[in-house]
Short mmCIF file of C-alpha atoms in Angstrom, two decimals:
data_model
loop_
_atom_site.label_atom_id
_atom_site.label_comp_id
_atom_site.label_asym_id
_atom_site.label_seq_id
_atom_site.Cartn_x
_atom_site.Cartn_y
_atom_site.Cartn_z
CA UNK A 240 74.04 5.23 25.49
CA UNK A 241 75.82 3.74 22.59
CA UNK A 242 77.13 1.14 25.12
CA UNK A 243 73.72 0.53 26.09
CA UNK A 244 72.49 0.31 22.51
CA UNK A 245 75.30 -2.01 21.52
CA UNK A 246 74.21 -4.06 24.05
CA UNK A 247 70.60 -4.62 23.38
CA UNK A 248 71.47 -4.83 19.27
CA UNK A 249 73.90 -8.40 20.59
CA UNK A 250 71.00 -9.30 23.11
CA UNK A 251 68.77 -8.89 20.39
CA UNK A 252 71.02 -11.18 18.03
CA UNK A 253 71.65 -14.00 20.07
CA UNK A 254 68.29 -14.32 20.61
CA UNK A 255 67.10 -14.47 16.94
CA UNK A 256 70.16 -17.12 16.70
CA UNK A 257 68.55 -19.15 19.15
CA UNK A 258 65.03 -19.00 18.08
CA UNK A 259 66.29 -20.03 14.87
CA UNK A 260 68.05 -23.33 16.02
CA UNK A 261 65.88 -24.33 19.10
CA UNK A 262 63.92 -27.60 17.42
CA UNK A 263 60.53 -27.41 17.12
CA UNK A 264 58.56 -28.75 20.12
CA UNK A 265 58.00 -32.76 19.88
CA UNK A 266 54.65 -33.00 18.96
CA UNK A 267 52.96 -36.76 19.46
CA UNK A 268 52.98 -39.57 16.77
CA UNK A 269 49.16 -39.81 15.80
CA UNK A 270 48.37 -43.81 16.22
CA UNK A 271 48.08 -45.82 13.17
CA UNK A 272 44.87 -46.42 11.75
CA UNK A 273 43.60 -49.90 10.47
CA UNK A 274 43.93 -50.03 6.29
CA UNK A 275 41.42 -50.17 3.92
CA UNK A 276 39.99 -53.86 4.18
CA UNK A 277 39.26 -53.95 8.13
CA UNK A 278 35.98 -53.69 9.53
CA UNK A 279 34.14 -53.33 12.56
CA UNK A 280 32.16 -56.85 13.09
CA UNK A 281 29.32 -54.94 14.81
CA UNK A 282 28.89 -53.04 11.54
CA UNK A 283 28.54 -56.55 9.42
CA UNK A 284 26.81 -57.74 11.72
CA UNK A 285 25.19 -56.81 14.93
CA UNK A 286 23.84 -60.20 16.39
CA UNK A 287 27.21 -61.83 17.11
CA UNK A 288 27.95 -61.77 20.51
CA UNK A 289 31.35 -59.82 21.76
CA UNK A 290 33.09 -60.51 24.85
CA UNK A 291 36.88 -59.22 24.25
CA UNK A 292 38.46 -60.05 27.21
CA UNK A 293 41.51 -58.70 26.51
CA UNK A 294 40.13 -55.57 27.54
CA UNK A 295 39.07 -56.77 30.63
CA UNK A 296 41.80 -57.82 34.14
CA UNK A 297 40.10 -61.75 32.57
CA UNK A 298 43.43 -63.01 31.14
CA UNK A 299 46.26 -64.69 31.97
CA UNK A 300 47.89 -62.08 32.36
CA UNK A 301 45.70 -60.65 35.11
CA UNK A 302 45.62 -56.71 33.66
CA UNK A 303 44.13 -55.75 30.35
CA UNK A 304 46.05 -56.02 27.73
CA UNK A 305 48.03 -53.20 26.05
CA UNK A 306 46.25 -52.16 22.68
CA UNK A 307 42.80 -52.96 23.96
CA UNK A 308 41.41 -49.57 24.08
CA UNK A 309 38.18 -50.37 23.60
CA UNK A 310 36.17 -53.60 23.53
CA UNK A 311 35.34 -53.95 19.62
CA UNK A 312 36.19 -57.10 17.30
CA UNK A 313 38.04 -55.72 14.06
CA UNK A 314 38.41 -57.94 11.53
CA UNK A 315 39.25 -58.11 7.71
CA UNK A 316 35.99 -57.60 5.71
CA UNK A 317 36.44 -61.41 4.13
CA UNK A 318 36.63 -62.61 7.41
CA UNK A 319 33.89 -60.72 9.18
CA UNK A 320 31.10 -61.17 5.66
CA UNK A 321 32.17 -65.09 6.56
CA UNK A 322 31.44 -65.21 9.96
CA UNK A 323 27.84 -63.03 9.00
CA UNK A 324 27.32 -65.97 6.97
CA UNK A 325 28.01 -68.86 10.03
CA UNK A 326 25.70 -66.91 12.10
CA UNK A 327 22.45 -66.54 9.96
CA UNK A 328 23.29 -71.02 9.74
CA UNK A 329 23.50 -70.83 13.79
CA UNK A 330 20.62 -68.44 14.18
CA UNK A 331 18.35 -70.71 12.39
CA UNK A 332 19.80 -73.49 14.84
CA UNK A 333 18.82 -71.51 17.90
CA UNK A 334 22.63 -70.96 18.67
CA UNK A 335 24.61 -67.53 18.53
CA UNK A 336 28.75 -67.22 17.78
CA UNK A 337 30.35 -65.35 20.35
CA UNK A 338 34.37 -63.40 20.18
CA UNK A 339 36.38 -63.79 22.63
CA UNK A 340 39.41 -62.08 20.39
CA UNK A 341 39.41 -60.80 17.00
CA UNK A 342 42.18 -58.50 15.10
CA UNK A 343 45.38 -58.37 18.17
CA UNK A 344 47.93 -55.67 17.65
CA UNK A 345 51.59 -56.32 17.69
CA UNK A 346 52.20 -54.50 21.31
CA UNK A 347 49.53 -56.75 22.48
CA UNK A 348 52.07 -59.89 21.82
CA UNK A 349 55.06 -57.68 22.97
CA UNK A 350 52.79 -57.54 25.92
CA UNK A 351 52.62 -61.21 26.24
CA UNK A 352 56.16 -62.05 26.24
CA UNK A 353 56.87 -59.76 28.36
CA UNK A 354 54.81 -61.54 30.98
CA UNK A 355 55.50 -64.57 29.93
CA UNK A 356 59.53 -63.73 30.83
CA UNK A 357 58.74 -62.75 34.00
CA UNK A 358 58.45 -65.87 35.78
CA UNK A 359 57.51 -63.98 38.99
CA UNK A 360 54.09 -63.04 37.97
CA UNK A 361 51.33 -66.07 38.02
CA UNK A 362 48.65 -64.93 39.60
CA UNK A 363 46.45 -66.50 37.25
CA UNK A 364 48.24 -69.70 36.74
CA UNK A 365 45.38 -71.20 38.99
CA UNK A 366 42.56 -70.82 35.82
CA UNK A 367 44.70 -70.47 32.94
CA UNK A 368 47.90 -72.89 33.19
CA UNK A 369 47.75 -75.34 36.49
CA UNK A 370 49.76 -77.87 35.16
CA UNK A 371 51.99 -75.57 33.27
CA UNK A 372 55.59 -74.64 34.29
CA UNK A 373 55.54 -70.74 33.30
CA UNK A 374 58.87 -71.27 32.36
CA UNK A 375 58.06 -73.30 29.58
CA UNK A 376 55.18 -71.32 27.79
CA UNK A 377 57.48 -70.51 24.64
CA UNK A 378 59.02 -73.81 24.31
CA UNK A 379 55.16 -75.72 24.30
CA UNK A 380 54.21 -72.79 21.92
CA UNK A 381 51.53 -71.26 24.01
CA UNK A 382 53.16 -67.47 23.78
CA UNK A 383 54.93 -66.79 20.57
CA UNK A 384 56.76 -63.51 19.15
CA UNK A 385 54.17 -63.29 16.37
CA UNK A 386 50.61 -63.99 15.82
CA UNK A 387 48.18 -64.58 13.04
CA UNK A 388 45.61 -62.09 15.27
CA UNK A 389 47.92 -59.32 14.06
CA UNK A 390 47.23 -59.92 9.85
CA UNK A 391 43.55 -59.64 11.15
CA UNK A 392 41.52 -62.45 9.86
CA UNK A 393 42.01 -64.65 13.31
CA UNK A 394 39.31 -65.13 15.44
CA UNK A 395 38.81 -66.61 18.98
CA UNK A 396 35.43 -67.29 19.38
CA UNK A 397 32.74 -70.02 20.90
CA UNK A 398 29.07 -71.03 20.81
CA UNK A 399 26.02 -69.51 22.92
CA UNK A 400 22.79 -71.13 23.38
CA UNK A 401 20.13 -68.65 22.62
CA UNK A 402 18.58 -67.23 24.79
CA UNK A 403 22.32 -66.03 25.57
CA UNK A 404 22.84 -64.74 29.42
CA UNK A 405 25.05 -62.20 29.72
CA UNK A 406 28.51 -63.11 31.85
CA UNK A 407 29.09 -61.72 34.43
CA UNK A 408 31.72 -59.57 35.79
CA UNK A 409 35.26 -60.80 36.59
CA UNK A 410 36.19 -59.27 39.64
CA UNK A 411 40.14 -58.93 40.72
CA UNK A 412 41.43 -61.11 43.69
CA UNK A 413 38.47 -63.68 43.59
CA UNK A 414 39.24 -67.28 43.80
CA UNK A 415 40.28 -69.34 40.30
CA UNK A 416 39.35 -72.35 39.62
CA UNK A 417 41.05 -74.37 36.85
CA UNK A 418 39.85 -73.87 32.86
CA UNK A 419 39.39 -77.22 32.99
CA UNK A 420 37.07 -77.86 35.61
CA UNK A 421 33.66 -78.97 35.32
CA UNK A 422 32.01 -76.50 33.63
CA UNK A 423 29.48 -76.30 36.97
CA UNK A 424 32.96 -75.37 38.30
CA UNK A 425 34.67 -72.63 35.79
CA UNK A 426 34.27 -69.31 35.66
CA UNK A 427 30.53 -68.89 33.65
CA UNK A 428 31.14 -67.35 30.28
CA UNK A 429 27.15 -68.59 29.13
CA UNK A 430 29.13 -70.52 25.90
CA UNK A 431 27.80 -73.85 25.53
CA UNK A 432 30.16 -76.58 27.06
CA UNK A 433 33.68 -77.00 25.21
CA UNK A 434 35.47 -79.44 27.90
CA UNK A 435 37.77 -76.04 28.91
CA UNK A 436 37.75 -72.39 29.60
CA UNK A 437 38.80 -69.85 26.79
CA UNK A 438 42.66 -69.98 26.46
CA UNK A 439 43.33 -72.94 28.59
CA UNK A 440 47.43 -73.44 28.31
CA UNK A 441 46.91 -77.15 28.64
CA UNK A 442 46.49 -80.15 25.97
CA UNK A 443 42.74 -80.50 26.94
CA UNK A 444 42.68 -77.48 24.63
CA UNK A 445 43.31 -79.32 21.25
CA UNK A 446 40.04 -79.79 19.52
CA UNK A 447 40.90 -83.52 19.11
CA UNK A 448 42.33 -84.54 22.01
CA UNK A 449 40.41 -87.90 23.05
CA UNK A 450 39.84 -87.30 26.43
CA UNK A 451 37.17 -84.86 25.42
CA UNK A 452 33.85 -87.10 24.90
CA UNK A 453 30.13 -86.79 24.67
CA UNK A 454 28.51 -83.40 24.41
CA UNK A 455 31.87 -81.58 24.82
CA UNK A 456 33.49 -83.34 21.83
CA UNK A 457 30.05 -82.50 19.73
CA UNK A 458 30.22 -78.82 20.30
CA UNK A 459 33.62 -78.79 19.50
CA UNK A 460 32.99 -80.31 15.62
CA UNK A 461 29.95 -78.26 15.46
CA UNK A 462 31.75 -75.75 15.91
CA UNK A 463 34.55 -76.10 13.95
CA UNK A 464 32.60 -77.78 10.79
CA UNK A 465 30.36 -74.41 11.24
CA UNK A 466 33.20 -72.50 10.41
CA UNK A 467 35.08 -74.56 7.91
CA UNK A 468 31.95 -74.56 5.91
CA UNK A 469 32.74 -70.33 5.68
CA UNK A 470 36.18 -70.64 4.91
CA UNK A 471 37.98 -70.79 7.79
CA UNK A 472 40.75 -73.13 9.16
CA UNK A 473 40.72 -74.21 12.84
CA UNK A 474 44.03 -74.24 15.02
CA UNK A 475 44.19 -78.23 16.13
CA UNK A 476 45.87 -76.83 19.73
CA UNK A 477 42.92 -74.48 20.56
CA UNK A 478 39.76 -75.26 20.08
CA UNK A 479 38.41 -71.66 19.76
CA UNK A 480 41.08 -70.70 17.25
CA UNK A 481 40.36 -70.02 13.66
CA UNK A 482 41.61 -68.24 10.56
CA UNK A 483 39.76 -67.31 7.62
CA UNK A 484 41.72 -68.30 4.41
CA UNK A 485 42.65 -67.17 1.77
CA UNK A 486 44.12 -64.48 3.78
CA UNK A 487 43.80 -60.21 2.56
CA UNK A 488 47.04 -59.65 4.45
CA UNK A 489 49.39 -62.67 4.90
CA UNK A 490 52.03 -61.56 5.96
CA UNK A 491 52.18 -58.34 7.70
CA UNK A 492 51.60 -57.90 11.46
CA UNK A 493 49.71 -54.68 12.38
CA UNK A 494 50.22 -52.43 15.84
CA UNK A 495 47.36 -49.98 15.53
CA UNK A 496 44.92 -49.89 18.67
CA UNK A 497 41.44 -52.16 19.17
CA UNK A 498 39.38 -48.89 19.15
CA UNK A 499 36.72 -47.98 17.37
CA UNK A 500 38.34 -44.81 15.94
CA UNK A 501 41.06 -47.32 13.83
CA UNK A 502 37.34 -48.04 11.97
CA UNK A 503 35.42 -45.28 11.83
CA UNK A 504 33.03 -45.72 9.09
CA UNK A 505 33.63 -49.09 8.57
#
C-alpha cells in the first residue's frame, strides 16, 4: 500500500510541476484598429460613390487584395470633411466623385510586391500593363515598398455623370482589353472619360501627358482643379491619384484591415 501511495503522491507531483510550466495556450493577436482621426467616408458623407476594387478579383493582381476585408473607404477626417466639400461643388454641377481606393494597409503593399516579384503571374497584364515588361514595375515606380495610401489621407478616385449607372460585375477568366482602349472598348466603370482605365501602368496615365486631348484632357483638369481647390495635391503619374495636405499622419504607415469594425462609430 505504501508503495502504492508513494506512487500516486510522485504521480501527483510531476503533474503539478508540469501544469505549472506548460505555457499558456497561444491565444490570437486581436487586429489593430484605425487611431483616433480616421473615418468612415460613408459616415461624412453618404453621396460619394464607392467602388473599392481592391476588394474585388478587378486588379492587377487578379485576386483581392490582402487587407480588403470589406469594401469601405477609410480616410483621415481632414481628408474625408475635404472631399464632402468637392462633392456638394460637383453635385451642384450634376457630377458625383467616385473611390476607387482610399486608406491601403501596409500588407496590402507587401501584397503587391510580392506579385510584382513573381514574374510568372500576368494574367492581367492584358488591361493593366500591355506595354509593360513586369520585370520592370519597381524600376518605372509603378509598385513601391511604401505608399502614401497607408498614412491615410490618399485617395484614388474619378468623376461620374449623374445619373450614375452602377458597374457591373467583373467576372474571372473573361477577356481584357487594354486600360487604354477606347473607352467604347474598356471595361465600363460608368466614370466619365479619363483617356485610361483606373491604374493603367502606362505613361498615358500622367495627368499631363499630351497625347491626351479634347474631352479626356478636360475631365482630367476638372478633376484635378476640383480637388486642389479642397486641399489636395494630385500625383502628375496617375491621374486619379491625390493626397490631401497638410497631412494628420505624415509619416507613419498603418497595417490595420479595410473593415468597417477598424471604424466603428466613426
Amino acid at each position: 500500500m505504501r508503495t502504492v501511495l508513494r506512487a500516486l503522491a510522485t504521480a501527483a507531483a510531476t503533474l503539478l510541476v508540469a501544469t505549472a510550466v506548460s505555457p499558456a495556450p497561444a491565444q490570437a493577436r486581436p487586429e489593430p484598429k484605425a487611431p483616433e482621426g480616421f473615418v468612415a467616408l460613408r459616415s461624412v458623407d453618404p453621396t460619394i460613390i464607392q467602388e473599392m476594387r481592391y476588394t474585388t478579383a478587378h486588379t492587377f493582381l487578379g485576386e483581392r487584395v490582402d487587407g480588403y476585408r470589406q469594401p469601405v473607404c477609410i480616410l483621415t477626417r481632414p481628408a474625408a470633411r475635404a472631399l464632402h466639400l468637392a462633392q456638394k461643388r460637383l453635385l451642384r454641377q450634376g457630377y458625383s466623385l467616385k473611390v476607387y481606393d482610399c486608406y491601403r494597409p501596409q500588407r496590402a503593399v507587401d501584397h503587391f510586391v510580392r506579385w510584382a516579384k513573381d514574374l510568372d503571374d500576368q494574367a492581367m497584364k492584358g488591361e493593366f500593363y500591355p506595354l509593360v515588361d513586369k520585370s520592370r514595375l519597381f524600376d518605372d515606380g509603378y509598385i513601391a515598398e511604401k505608399s502614401g495610401h497607408s498614412r491615410g489621407s490618399t485617395v484614388d478616385l474619378t468623376l461620374v455623370r449623374l445619373p450614375a449607372l452602377p458597374t457591373r460585375p467583373y467576372r474571372p477568366g473573361e477577356r481584357l482589353t487594354p486600360c487604354f482602349a477606347p473607352k467604347s472598348e474598356r471595361f465600363p466603370d460608368s466614370s466619365v472619360d479619363m483617356g485610361t482605365g483606373y491604374d493603367c501602368f502606362d505613361t498615358l496615365s500622367h495627368t499631363d501627358d499630351p497625347r491626351i486631348q479634347g474631352a479626356q484632357r478636360a475631365n482630367r483638369q476638372f478633376l484635378k482643379r476640383t480637388l486642389t481647390d479642397v486641399g489636395f495635391v494630385s500625383l502628375p503619374e496617375e491621374w486619379w491619384h491625390f493626397t490631401h495636405k497638410p497631412e494628420l499622419f505624415p509619416h507613419t504607415y498603418f497595417d490595420f484591415p479595410v473593415d468597417r469594425r477598424s471604424v466603428a462609430g466613426r
